[in-house]
Coordinates of C-alpha atoms and ligand atoms in Angstrom, one line a residue:
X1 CA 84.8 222.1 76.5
X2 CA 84.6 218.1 77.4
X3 CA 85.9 217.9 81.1
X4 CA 89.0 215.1 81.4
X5 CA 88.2 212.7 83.8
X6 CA 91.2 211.1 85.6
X7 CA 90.9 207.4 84.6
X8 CA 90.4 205.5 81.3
X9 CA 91.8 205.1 77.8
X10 CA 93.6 207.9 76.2
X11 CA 94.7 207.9 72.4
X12 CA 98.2 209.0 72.1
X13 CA 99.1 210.8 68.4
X14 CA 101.8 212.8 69.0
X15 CA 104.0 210.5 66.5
X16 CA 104.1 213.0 63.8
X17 CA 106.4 215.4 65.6
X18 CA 108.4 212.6 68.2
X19 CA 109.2 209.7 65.5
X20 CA 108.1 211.0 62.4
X21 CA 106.1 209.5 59.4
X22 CA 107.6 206.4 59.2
X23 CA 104.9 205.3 62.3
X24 CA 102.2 205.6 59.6
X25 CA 100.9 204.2 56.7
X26 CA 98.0 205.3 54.4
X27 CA 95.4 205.2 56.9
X28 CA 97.1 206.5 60.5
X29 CA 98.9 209.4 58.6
X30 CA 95.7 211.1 58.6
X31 CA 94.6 213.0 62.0
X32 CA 91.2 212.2 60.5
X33 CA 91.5 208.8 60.9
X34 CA 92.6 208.6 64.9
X35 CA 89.5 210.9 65.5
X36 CA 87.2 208.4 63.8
X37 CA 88.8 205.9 65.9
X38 CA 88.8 207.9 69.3
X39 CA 84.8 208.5 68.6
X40 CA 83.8 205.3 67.9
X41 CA 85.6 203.3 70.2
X42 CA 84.3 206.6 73.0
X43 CA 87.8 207.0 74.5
X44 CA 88.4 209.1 77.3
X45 CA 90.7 211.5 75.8
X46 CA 92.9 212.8 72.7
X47 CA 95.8 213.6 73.1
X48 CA 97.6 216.2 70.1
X49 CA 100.3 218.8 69.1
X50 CA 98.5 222.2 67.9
X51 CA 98.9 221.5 64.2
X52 CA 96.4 218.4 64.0
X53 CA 94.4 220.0 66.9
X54 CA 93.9 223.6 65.3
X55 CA 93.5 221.6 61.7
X56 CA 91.1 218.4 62.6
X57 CA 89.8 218.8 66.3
X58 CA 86.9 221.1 66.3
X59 CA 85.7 220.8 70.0
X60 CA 81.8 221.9 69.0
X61 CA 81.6 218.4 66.8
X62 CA 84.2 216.2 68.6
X63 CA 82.9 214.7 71.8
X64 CA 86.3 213.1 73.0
X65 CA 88.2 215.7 75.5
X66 CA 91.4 217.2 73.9
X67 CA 94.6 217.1 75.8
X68 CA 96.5 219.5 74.3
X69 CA 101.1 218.6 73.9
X70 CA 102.6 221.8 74.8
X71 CA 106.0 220.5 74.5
X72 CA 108.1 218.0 71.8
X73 CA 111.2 217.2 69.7
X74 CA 112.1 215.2 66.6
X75 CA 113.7 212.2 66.4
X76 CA 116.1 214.1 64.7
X77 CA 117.8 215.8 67.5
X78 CA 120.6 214.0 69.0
X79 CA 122.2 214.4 72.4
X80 CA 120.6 214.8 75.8
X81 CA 116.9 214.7 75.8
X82 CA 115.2 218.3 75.8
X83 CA 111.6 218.9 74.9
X84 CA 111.0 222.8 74.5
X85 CA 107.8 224.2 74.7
X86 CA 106.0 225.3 71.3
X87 CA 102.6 226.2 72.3
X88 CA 100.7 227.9 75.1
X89 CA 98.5 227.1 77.6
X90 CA 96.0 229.9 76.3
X91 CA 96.2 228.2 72.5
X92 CA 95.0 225.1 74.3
X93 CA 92.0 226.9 75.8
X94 CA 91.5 228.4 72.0
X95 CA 90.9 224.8 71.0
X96 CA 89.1 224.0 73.4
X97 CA 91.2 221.3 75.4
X98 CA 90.5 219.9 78.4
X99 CA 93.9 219.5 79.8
X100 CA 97.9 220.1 78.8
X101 CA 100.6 217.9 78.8
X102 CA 103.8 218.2 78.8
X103 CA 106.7 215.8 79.1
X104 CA 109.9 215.9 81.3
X105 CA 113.1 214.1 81.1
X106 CA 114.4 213.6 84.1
X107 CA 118.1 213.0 84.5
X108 CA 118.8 215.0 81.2
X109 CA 121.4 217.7 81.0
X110 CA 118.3 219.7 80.3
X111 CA 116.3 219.0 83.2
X112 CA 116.1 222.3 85.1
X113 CA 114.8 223.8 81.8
X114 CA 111.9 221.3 81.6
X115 CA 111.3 221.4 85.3
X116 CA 110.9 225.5 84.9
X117 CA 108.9 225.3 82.0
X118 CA 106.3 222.8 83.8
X119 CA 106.6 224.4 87.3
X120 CA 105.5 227.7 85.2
X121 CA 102.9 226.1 82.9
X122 CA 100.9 223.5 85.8
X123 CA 100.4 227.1 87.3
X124 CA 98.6 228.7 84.7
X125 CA 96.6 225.5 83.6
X126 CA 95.3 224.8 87.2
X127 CA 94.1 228.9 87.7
X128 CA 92.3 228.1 84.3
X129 CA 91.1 224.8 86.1
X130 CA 92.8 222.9 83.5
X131 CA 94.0 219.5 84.6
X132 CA 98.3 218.6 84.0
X133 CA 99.3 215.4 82.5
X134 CA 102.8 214.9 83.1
X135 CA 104.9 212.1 80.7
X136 CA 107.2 211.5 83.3
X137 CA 110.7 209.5 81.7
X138 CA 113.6 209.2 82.8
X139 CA 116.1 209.5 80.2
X140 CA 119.9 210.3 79.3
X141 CA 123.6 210.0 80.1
X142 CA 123.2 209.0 83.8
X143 CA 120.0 206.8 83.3
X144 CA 121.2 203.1 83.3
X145 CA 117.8 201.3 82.9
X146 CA 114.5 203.6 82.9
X147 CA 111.9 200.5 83.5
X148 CA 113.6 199.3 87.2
X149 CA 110.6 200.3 89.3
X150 CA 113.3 202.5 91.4
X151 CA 113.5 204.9 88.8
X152 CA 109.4 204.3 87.1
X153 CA 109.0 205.2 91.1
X154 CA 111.3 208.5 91.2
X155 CA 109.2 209.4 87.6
X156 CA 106.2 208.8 89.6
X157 CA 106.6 210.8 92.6
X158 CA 108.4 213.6 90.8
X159 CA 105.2 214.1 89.0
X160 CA 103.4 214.2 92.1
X161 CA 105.4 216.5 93.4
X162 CA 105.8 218.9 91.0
X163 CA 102.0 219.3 90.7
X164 CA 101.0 216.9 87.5
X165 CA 96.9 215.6 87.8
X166 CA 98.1 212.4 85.7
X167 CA 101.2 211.0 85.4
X168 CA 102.3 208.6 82.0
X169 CA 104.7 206.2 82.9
X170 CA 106.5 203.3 81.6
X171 CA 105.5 199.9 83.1
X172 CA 108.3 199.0 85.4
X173 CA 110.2 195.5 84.9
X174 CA 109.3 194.1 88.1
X175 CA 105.5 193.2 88.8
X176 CA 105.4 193.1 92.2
X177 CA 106.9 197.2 92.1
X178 CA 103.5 198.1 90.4
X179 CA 102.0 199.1 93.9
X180 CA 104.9 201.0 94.7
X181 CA 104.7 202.8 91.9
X182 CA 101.4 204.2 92.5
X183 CA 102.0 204.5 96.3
X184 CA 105.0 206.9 95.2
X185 CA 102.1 209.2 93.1
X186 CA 100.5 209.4 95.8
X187 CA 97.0 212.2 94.7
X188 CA 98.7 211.7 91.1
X189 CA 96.7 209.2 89.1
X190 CA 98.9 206.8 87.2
X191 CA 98.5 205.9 83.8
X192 CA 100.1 203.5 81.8
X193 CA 102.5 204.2 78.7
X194 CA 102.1 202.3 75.7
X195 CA 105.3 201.7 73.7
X196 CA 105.9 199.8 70.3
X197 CA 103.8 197.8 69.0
X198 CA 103.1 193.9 71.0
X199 CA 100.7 191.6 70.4
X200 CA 97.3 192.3 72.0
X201 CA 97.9 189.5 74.9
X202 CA 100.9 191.1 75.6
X203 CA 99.8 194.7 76.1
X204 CA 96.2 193.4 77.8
X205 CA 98.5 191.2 80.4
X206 CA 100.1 194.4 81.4
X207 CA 97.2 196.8 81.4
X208 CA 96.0 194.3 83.7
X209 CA 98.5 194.4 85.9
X210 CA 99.1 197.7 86.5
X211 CA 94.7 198.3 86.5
X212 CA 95.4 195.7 89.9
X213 CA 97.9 197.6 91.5
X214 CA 95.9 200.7 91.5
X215 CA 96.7 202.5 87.8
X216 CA 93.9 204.3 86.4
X217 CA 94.3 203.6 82.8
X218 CA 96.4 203.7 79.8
X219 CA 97.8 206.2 77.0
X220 CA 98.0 204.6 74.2
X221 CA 98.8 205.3 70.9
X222 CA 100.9 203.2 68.3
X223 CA 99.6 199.6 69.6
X224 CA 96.3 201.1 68.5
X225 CA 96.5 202.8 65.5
X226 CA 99.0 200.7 63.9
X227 CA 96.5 197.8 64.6
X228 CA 94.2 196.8 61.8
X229 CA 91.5 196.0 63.9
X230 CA 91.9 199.5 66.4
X231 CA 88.2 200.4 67.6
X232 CA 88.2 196.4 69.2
X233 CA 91.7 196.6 70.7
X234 CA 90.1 200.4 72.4
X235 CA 87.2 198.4 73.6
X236 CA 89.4 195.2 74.6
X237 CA 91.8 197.8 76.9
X238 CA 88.4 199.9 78.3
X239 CA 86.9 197.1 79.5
X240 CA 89.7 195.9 81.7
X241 CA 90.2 199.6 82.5
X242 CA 86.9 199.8 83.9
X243 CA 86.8 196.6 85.5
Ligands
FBP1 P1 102.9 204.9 72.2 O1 101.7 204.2 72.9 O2 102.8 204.8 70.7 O3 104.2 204.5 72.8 O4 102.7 206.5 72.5 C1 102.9 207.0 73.8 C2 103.9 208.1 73.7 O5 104.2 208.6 75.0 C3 103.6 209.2 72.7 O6 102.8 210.2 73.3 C4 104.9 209.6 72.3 O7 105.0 210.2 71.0 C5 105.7 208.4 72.3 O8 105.2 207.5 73.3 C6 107.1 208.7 72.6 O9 107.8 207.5 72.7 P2 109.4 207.5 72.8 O10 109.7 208.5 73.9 O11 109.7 206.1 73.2 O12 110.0 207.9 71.5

């Protein structure tokens, strides 16, 4: 098993199950075809549900450390945002992951179900020595505006406080919040979420940013693999990552 380490570039590909297919096209539909990109450009980690995991990672050939979903929804439920669980830490081990992830919604109707289900599943990862990843957002009825750096800040410290190694969060709307926002993780290493696709000034101007206040790297998923040019924008975002 590849050990995570807690900063860098991760390739997000969760899309399948959180947007559906209409992210891809010929190319990015195929799991294949992000684990090409994830080993040539050498990113950090990969981050998948179990079906392309169990059907296209195989941890004795792929050198890139697996973080393994253990929670989603479709974008064709409707009402207040609930990711269930639908996999276990023990089927990550089986594939051979590195880490778990797992994403909360905080403010939802459904947050004290998420909140139990991480609580229970940062437990058993961490007595495996598995590393947490939380996707920390904000989201429903009562959130107004889940980029003001007051809420990106609750997102980040509720992470930290319920146990998460890394924390994925969405960049704030306020520059000069970016420091608070990793001061608020405190131990939790930040990382920076990706969104829709911007153009590759855009998404380098954030990256570094938030690298300058103290983030430790990026999750990133559409902005690559929708590019046609992916293993250079990888390499563009690894180099300001590491400085
Ligand atoms: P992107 O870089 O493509 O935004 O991926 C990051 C991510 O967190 C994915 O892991 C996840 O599928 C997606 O964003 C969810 O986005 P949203 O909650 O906005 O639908």
């Amino acid at each position: 098993m590849e050990k995570l380490p807690l900063h860098g570039v991760f390739l997000a590909y969760d899309h399948g199950l959180e947007h559906g297919p209409t992210d891809f096209n010929e190319l990015n539909v195929s799991p294949k075809y992000i684990i090409d990109i994830a080993t040539k450009a050498e990113v950090d980690a990969l981050i998948l549900l179990k079906g392309s995991a169990r059907n296209y990672y195989d941890s004795k050939k792929v050198n890139i450390p697996l973080i393994l979903k253990l929670n989603g929804k479709t974008r064709l439920y409707s009402g207040e945002p609930f990711s269930t669980q639908n996999t276990s830490v023990e089927e990550a081990v089986k594939l051979g992951a590195a880490a778990v992830g797992y994403t909360v919604y905080w403010g939802s109707k459904y947050e004290k179900f998420m909140v139990r289900e991480f609580g229970r599943i940062e437990e058993e990862a961490h007595s495996l020595g598995l590393p947490v990843v939380m996707w920390s957002y904000p989201r429903g009825k009562t959130i107004k505006d889940d980029e003001s750096p007051e809420i990106v800040s609750y997102a980040a410290r509720a992470a930290f406080e319920m146990g998460a190694d890394i924390v994925k969060l969405k960049y704030p709307d306020e520059d000069s919040k970016l420091d608070w926002v990793v001061k608020s993780a405190d131990k939790t290493k930040v990382f920076l979420a990706g969104g829709k696709k911007l153009d590759s000034l855009n998404i380098e101007q954030h990256v570094k940013k938030a690298i300058s206040a103290g983030f430790s790297g990026m999750a990133v998923g559409r902005n690559i693999w929708q590019s046609d040019n992916p293993v250079e924008r990888i390499k563009a975002i690894k180099d300001i990552v590491n400085g």
